Amino acid sequence: MKTDSNSTIKTVELLIGYKTKKEAIVIARDIQFSIQEGELVAIVGSNGIGKSTLLRTLAKIQPALSGTIQIKGKSLHDFKELDLAKVISLVLTDPIGSKNMTVSEIIALGRQPYTNWIGTLSANDLAKVKEIISMVELEEIAHKKCFEISDGQLQRVMIARALAQDTEIIMLDEPTTHLDLHHKVQILKLLQRIAKKTHKTILLTSHEIELSIQLCDKMLLMNTGSYSFGTPEKLIELGAFDKLFPPNVLTFNSSTRTFQINT
């Protein structure tokens, strides 16, 4: 298969799901898309549609059932674990191991792929952590224990840890879960700013469809038995958002780019 070195992430005829002892359970099939550096991309769709499964497959946490995933023109299958950790950083919804660590200590964990076998931070590692704390504007709480900060602040810390890993690709699973609207917007605008400033590729799953339309460069809309991929403008033009939810419940207004409740 011909590689595409211009894409940071590319899939071809990707089939995702789970294997049991008796059969393969398919979640989504024939997924094809290409993402470039500096792009903020959201995977959206209804609950249980397979957003997290797709993200975990792209991050090599679980295997694809078939098809191809390329990372920087190289097959994902060919990456060793340590090498992949220098290319992809992943922020999952799982709680952190110890909230008794300080913000700075959590962020420093992102340097693990680069430290020696006993995990000693070099002067360069410490400088990188300090730089990231400043970039994500966490200076005032850097000394605090993680149990002392809010959910919104903790989410910024997890993003900072991913940045400290210094990868070209950052993947996040529902980074705005449990946050109010104000903090949802803050997190997504932060990710947008990071993508543009650092030219990193940022891929996230989200239920915040309307916010993603406003802030993301591209979106992957997952629906039962199908998907759509492209810029928000192109997807609106194609009527892709009209098919996400039952029309007797929600209708997408292409003029306001919002969903309206049908009464």
mmCIF file of C-alpha atoms in Angstrom:
data_model
loop_
_atom_site.group_PDB
_atom_site.id
_atom_site.type_symbol
_atom_site.label_atom_id
_atom_site.label_comp_id
_atom_site.label_asym_id
_atom_site.label_seq_id
_atom_site.Cartn_x
_atom_site.Cartn_y
_atom_site.Cartn_z
ATOM 1 C CA MET A 1 0.000 0.000 0.000
ATOM 2 C CA LYS A 2 1.282 3.480 -0.897
ATOM 3 C CA THR A 3 2.025 5.656 2.130
ATOM 4 C CA ASP A 4 0.975 9.287 2.581
ATOM 5 C CA SER A 5 3.718 11.227 4.361
ATOM 6 C CA ASN A 6 1.722 14.490 4.170
ATOM 7 C CA SER A 7 -0.914 13.147 6.586
ATOM 8 C CA THR A 8 -0.316 12.711 10.286
ATOM 9 C CA ILE A 9 -3.208 10.230 10.552
ATOM 10 C CA LYS A 10 -4.732 8.324 7.665
ATOM 11 C CA THR A 11 -7.120 5.379 7.595
ATOM 12 C CA VAL A 12 -8.119 3.162 4.685
ATOM 13 C CA GLU A 13 -11.111 0.780 4.798
ATOM 14 C CA LEU A 14 -10.847 0.647 8.586
ATOM 15 C CA LEU A 15 -13.086 -1.827 10.392
ATOM 16 C CA ILE A 16 -13.374 -1.364 14.166
ATOM 17 C CA GLY A 17 -14.978 -3.429 16.903
ATOM 18 C CA TYR A 18 -14.252 -6.335 19.244
ATOM 19 C CA LYS A 19 -13.415 -9.991 18.906
ATOM 20 C CA THR A 20 -15.052 -12.599 21.107
ATOM 21 C CA LYS A 21 -14.278 -16.309 21.173
ATOM 22 C CA LYS A 22 -17.091 -16.940 18.700
ATOM 23 C CA GLU A 23 -17.216 -13.873 16.450
ATOM 24 C CA ALA A 24 -16.090 -10.365 15.618
ATOM 25 C CA ILE A 25 -18.501 -7.641 16.702
ATOM 26 C CA VAL A 26 -18.313 -4.797 14.191
ATOM 27 C CA ILE A 27 -18.870 -1.254 15.505
ATOM 28 C CA ALA A 28 -18.124 0.678 12.311
ATOM 29 C CA ARG A 29 -16.762 -0.236 8.898
ATOM 30 C CA ASP A 30 -14.951 1.217 5.885
ATOM 31 C CA ILE A 31 -13.775 4.356 7.709
ATOM 32 C CA GLN A 32 -11.484 6.460 5.525
ATOM 33 C CA PHE A 33 -10.083 9.870 6.384
ATOM 34 C CA SER A 34 -6.877 11.878 6.381
ATOM 35 C CA ILE A 35 -5.792 14.498 8.929
ATOM 36 C CA GLN A 36 -2.976 17.007 8.512
ATOM 37 C CA GLU A 37 -0.673 18.694 11.025
ATOM 38 C CA GLY A 38 -2.093 21.704 12.860
ATOM 39 C CA GLU A 39 -5.684 20.487 12.563
ATOM 40 C CA LEU A 40 -8.186 20.171 15.398
ATOM 41 C CA VAL A 41 -10.576 17.341 14.565
ATOM 42 C CA ALA A 42 -13.608 16.084 16.490
ATOM 43 C CA ILE A 43 -15.209 12.647 16.329
ATOM 44 C CA VAL A 44 -18.899 13.111 17.139
ATOM 45 C CA GLY A 45 -22.055 10.990 17.229
ATOM 46 C CA SER A 46 -24.667 9.588 19.575
ATOM 47 C CA ASN A 47 -23.881 7.481 22.655
ATOM 48 C CA GLY A 48 -22.585 3.993 21.901
ATOM 49 C CA ILE A 49 -21.878 4.729 18.253
ATOM 50 C CA GLY A 50 -18.164 3.855 18.574
ATOM 51 C CA LYS A 51 -16.355 7.176 19.063
ATOM 52 C CA SER A 52 -14.124 5.940 21.889
ATOM 53 C CA THR A 53 -13.586 2.601 20.149
ATOM 54 C CA LEU A 54 -12.284 4.436 17.084
ATOM 55 C CA LEU A 55 -9.982 6.641 19.161
ATOM 56 C CA ARG A 56 -8.585 3.687 21.107
ATOM 57 C CA THR A 57 -8.017 1.808 17.834
ATOM 58 C CA LEU A 58 -6.141 4.768 16.342
ATOM 59 C CA ALA A 59 -3.991 4.908 19.490
ATOM 60 C CA LYS A 60 -3.226 1.163 19.252
ATOM 61 C CA ILE A 61 -4.887 0.389 22.586
ATOM 62 C CA GLN A 62 -7.083 -2.140 20.839
ATOM 63 C CA PRO A 63 -6.554 -3.736 17.427
ATOM 64 C CA ALA A 64 -8.491 -2.930 14.287
ATOM 65 C CA LEU A 65 -10.557 -5.787 12.874
ATOM 66 C CA SER A 66 -9.221 -4.976 9.404
ATOM 67 C CA GLY A 67 -8.049 -2.084 7.280
ATOM 68 C CA THR A 68 -5.059 0.218 7.592
ATOM 69 C CA ILE A 69 -4.001 3.015 9.927
ATOM 70 C CA GLN A 70 -1.010 5.148 8.981
ATOM 71 C CA ILE A 71 0.748 7.499 11.394
ATOM 72 C CA LYS A 72 3.099 9.917 9.619
ATOM 73 C CA GLY A 73 3.138 7.627 6.608
ATOM 74 C CA LYS A 74 4.048 4.532 8.630
ATOM 75 C CA SER A 75 1.735 1.651 9.476
ATOM 76 C CA LEU A 76 0.527 1.829 13.074
ATOM 77 C CA HIS A 77 1.169 -1.903 13.312
ATOM 78 C CA ASP A 78 4.910 -1.308 12.827
ATOM 79 C CA PHE A 79 5.328 1.047 15.796
ATOM 80 C CA LYS A 80 6.910 -0.259 18.956
ATOM 81 C CA GLU A 81 5.323 0.956 22.198
ATOM 82 C CA LEU A 82 8.086 3.390 23.183
ATOM 83 C CA ASP A 83 8.376 4.790 19.654
ATOM 84 C CA LEU A 84 4.603 5.336 19.490
ATOM 85 C CA ALA A 85 4.703 7.183 22.840
ATOM 86 C CA LYS A 86 6.981 9.719 21.171
ATOM 87 C CA VAL A 87 4.454 10.292 18.373
ATOM 88 C CA ILE A 88 1.024 9.998 20.051
ATOM 89 C CA SER A 89 -0.030 11.224 23.482
ATOM 90 C CA LEU A 90 -3.388 10.068 24.785
ATOM 91 C CA VAL A 91 -5.762 11.627 27.315
ATOM 92 C CA LEU A 92 -8.474 9.200 28.419
ATOM 93 C CA THR A 93 -11.437 9.690 30.741
ATOM 94 C CA ASP A 94 -9.900 7.331 33.320
ATOM 95 C CA PRO A 95 -9.142 9.044 36.668
ATOM 96 C CA ILE A 96 -5.489 9.802 37.372
ATOM 97 C CA GLY A 97 -3.582 7.348 39.538
ATOM 98 C CA SER A 98 -3.003 9.673 42.493
ATOM 99 C CA LYS A 99 -4.600 13.046 43.146
ATOM 100 C CA ASN A 100 -2.055 13.455 45.921
ATOM 101 C CA MET A 101 0.539 14.471 43.338
ATOM 102 C CA THR A 102 1.061 18.126 42.522
ATOM 103 C CA VAL A 103 0.111 19.685 39.214
ATOM 104 C CA SER A 104 3.799 19.963 38.282
ATOM 105 C CA GLU A 105 4.435 16.302 39.136
ATOM 106 C CA ILE A 106 1.528 15.126 36.982
ATOM 107 C CA ILE A 107 2.703 17.198 34.031
ATOM 108 C CA ALA A 108 6.255 15.891 34.459
ATOM 109 C CA LEU A 109 4.955 12.337 33.942
ATOM 110 C CA GLY A 110 4.596 13.255 30.285
ATOM 111 C CA ARG A 111 8.387 13.210 29.991
ATOM 112 C CA GLN A 112 8.628 9.467 30.769
ATOM 113 C CA PRO A 113 9.286 8.378 27.149
ATOM 114 C CA TYR A 114 12.464 10.471 27.221
ATOM 115 C CA THR A 115 13.864 9.841 30.707
ATOM 116 C CA ASN A 116 16.423 7.218 31.686
ATOM 117 C CA TRP A 117 15.480 3.866 33.203
ATOM 118 C CA ILE A 118 14.990 5.329 36.700
ATOM 119 C CA GLY A 119 12.897 8.209 35.393
ATOM 120 C CA THR A 120 15.288 11.039 36.274
ATOM 121 C CA LEU A 121 14.289 14.369 34.747
ATOM 122 C CA SER A 122 17.070 16.213 32.921
ATOM 123 C CA ALA A 123 17.453 19.969 32.794
ATOM 124 C CA ASN A 124 15.785 19.857 29.385
ATOM 125 C CA ASP A 125 12.849 17.879 30.801
ATOM 126 C CA LEU A 126 12.371 20.385 33.624
ATOM 127 C CA ALA A 127 12.548 23.283 31.163
ATOM 128 C CA LYS A 128 9.928 21.610 28.975
ATOM 129 C CA VAL A 129 7.585 21.134 31.950
ATOM 130 C CA LYS A 130 8.001 24.797 32.932
ATOM 131 C CA GLU A 131 7.318 25.883 29.358
ATOM 132 C CA ILE A 132 4.114 23.808 29.196
ATOM 133 C CA ILE A 133 2.869 25.095 32.568
ATOM 134 C CA SER A 134 3.204 28.612 31.171
ATOM 135 C CA MET A 135 1.580 27.747 27.845
ATOM 136 C CA VAL A 136 -1.504 26.243 29.528
ATOM 137 C CA GLU A 137 -1.532 29.055 32.122
ATOM 138 C CA LEU A 138 -1.206 26.834 35.194
ATOM 139 C CA GLU A 139 1.491 28.814 37.034
ATOM 140 C CA GLU A 140 -0.782 29.809 39.918
ATOM 141 C CA ILE A 141 -1.761 26.218 40.744
ATOM 142 C CA ALA A 142 1.434 24.379 39.748
ATOM 143 C CA HIS A 143 2.287 23.713 43.407
ATOM 144 C CA LYS A 144 -1.178 22.471 44.381
ATOM 145 C CA LYS A 145 -2.181 18.846 44.885
ATOM 146 C CA CYS A 146 -4.586 17.590 42.238
ATOM 147 C CA PHE A 147 -7.315 16.959 44.815
ATOM 148 C CA GLU A 148 -7.239 20.697 45.578
ATOM 149 C CA ILE A 149 -8.178 21.875 42.087
ATOM 150 C CA SER A 150 -11.415 21.928 40.071
ATOM 151 C CA ASP A 151 -12.429 19.478 37.339
ATOM 152 C CA GLY A 152 -11.804 22.137 34.693
ATOM 153 C CA GLN A 153 -8.336 22.827 36.059
ATOM 154 C CA LEU A 154 -7.587 19.108 36.247
ATOM 155 C CA GLN A 155 -8.538 18.700 32.600
ATOM 156 C CA ARG A 156 -6.071 21.447 31.692
ATOM 157 C CA VAL A 157 -3.424 19.593 33.716
ATOM 158 C CA MET A 158 -4.056 16.394 31.730
ATOM 159 C CA ILE A 159 -3.752 18.324 28.478
ATOM 160 C CA ALA A 160 -0.512 19.830 29.781
ATOM 161 C CA ARG A 161 0.813 16.343 30.576
ATOM 162 C CA ALA A 162 0.068 15.327 26.980
ATOM 163 C CA LEU A 163 1.885 18.422 25.739
ATOM 164 C CA ALA A 164 4.886 17.600 27.934
ATOM 165 C CA GLN A 165 5.098 14.278 26.098
ATOM 166 C CA ASP A 166 6.015 16.435 23.089
ATOM 167 C CA THR A 167 4.272 14.343 20.438
ATOM 168 C CA GLU A 168 3.083 15.417 16.998
ATOM 169 C CA ILE A 169 -0.358 13.934 17.690
ATOM 170 C CA ILE A 170 -2.587 14.364 20.733
ATOM 171 C CA MET A 171 -5.722 12.247 21.151
ATOM 172 C CA LEU A 172 -8.349 13.002 23.799
ATOM 173 C CA ASP A 173 -11.428 11.012 24.782
ATOM 174 C CA GLU A 174 -14.260 13.336 25.861
ATOM 175 C CA PRO A 175 -12.024 16.094 27.280
ATOM 176 C CA THR A 176 -15.028 18.253 28.284
ATOM 177 C CA THR A 177 -17.030 15.622 30.181
ATOM 178 C CA HIS A 178 -18.535 16.853 33.483
ATOM 179 C CA LEU A 179 -17.614 20.487 32.758
ATOM 180 C CA ASP A 180 -20.044 23.390 32.556
ATOM 181 C CA LEU A 181 -20.489 25.282 29.280
ATOM 182 C CA HIS A 182 -17.954 27.964 30.160
ATOM 183 C CA HIS A 183 -15.222 25.428 30.892
ATOM 184 C CA LYS A 184 -16.144 23.289 27.875
ATOM 185 C CA VAL A 185 -15.519 26.323 25.670
ATOM 186 C CA GLN A 186 -12.280 27.105 27.527
ATOM 187 C CA ILE A 187 -10.904 23.604 26.957
ATOM 188 C CA LEU A 188 -11.835 23.475 23.276
ATOM 189 C CA LYS A 189 -10.435 26.959 22.634
ATOM 190 C CA LEU A 190 -7.238 25.912 24.414
ATOM 191 C CA LEU A 191 -6.936 22.875 22.142
ATOM 192 C CA GLN A 192 -7.625 25.029 19.085
ATOM 193 C CA ARG A 193 -4.904 27.463 20.152
ATOM 194 C CA ILE A 194 -2.418 24.650 20.777
ATOM 195 C CA ALA A 195 -3.057 23.130 17.339
ATOM 196 C CA LYS A 196 -2.479 26.437 15.585
ATOM 197 C CA LYS A 197 0.521 27.516 17.671
ATOM 198 C CA THR A 198 2.409 24.219 17.781
ATOM 199 C CA HIS A 199 1.154 22.647 14.506
ATOM 200 C CA LYS A 200 0.252 19.482 16.406
ATOM 201 C CA THR A 201 -2.599 17.313 15.186
ATOM 202 C CA ILE A 202 -5.305 17.123 17.853
ATOM 203 C CA LEU A 203 -8.054 14.505 17.593
ATOM 204 C CA LEU A 204 -10.826 14.288 20.180
ATOM 205 C CA THR A 205 -14.131 12.565 20.773
ATOM 206 C CA SER A 206 -16.945 14.813 21.886
ATOM 207 C CA HIS A 207 -20.667 15.189 22.518
ATOM 208 C CA GLU A 208 -20.281 18.946 22.017
ATOM 209 C CA ILE A 209 -21.363 18.991 18.387
ATOM 210 C CA GLU A 210 -22.325 22.659 18.187
ATOM 211 C CA LEU A 211 -19.077 23.787 19.822
ATOM 212 C CA SER A 212 -17.089 21.482 17.541
ATOM 213 C CA ILE A 213 -18.768 23.042 14.502
ATOM 214 C CA GLN A 214 -17.550 26.460 15.661
ATOM 215 C CA LEU A 215 -14.031 25.523 16.733
ATOM 216 C CA CYS A 216 -12.815 22.459 14.804
ATOM 217 C CA ASP A 217 -11.127 22.346 11.415
ATOM 218 C CA LYS A 218 -12.701 19.007 10.519
ATOM 219 C CA MET A 219 -15.212 16.589 11.991
ATOM 220 C CA LEU A 220 -15.900 12.878 11.685
ATOM 221 C CA LEU A 221 -19.620 12.221 12.134
ATOM 222 C CA MET A 222 -20.360 8.638 13.119
ATOM 223 C CA ASN A 223 -23.841 7.325 12.453
ATOM 224 C CA THR A 224 -25.376 3.858 12.455
ATOM 225 C CA GLY A 225 -23.885 2.085 9.470
ATOM 226 C CA SER A 226 -22.253 5.193 7.996
ATOM 227 C CA TYR A 227 -19.943 8.138 8.647
ATOM 228 C CA SER A 228 -19.164 11.559 7.168
ATOM 229 C CA PHE A 229 -15.859 13.438 7.248
ATOM 230 C CA GLY A 230 -14.870 16.950 6.282
ATOM 231 C CA THR A 231 -14.905 20.581 7.325
ATOM 232 C CA PRO A 232 -17.968 21.720 9.308
ATOM 233 C CA GLU A 233 -18.969 23.892 6.346
ATOM 234 C CA LYS A 234 -18.818 20.967 3.921
ATOM 235 C CA LEU A 235 -20.742 18.684 6.282
ATOM 236 C CA ILE A 236 -23.466 21.311 6.705
ATOM 237 C CA GLU A 237 -23.661 21.668 2.943
ATOM 238 C CA LEU A 238 -24.065 17.893 2.576
ATOM 239 C CA GLY A 239 -26.792 17.774 5.235
ATOM 240 C CA ALA A 240 -24.725 15.369 7.345
ATOM 241 C CA PHE A 241 -25.901 16.811 10.674
ATOM 242 C CA ASP A 242 -29.543 16.208 9.704
ATOM 243 C CA LYS A 243 -28.968 12.461 10.033
ATOM 244 C CA LEU A 244 -27.337 12.362 13.471
ATOM 245 C CA PHE A 245 -30.517 12.248 15.559
ATOM 246 C CA PRO A 246 -34.162 11.175 15.031
ATOM 247 C CA PRO A 247 -35.898 14.023 13.139
ATOM 248 C CA ASN A 248 -38.918 13.872 15.440
ATOM 249 C CA VAL A 249 -36.621 14.785 18.365
ATOM 250 C CA LEU A 250 -33.987 17.197 16.995
ATOM 251 C CA THR A 251 -33.641 19.181 13.784
ATOM 252 C CA PHE A 252 -30.412 20.813 12.647
ATOM 253 C CA ASN A 253 -30.700 24.448 11.587
ATOM 254 C CA SER A 254 -27.976 25.069 9.002
ATOM 255 C CA SER A 255 -28.353 28.855 9.281
ATOM 256 C CA THR A 256 -27.684 29.039 13.035
ATOM 257 C CA ARG A 257 -25.550 25.851 13.089
ATOM 258 C CA THR A 258 -27.529 24.593 16.068
ATOM 259 C CA PHE A 259 -29.929 21.781 16.903
ATOM 260 C CA GLN A 260 -33.519 22.690 17.672
ATOM 261 C CA ILE A 261 -35.883 20.630 19.811
ATOM 262 C CA ASN A 262 -39.030 19.438 18.089
ATOM 263 C CA THR A 263 -42.082 19.731 20.327
#
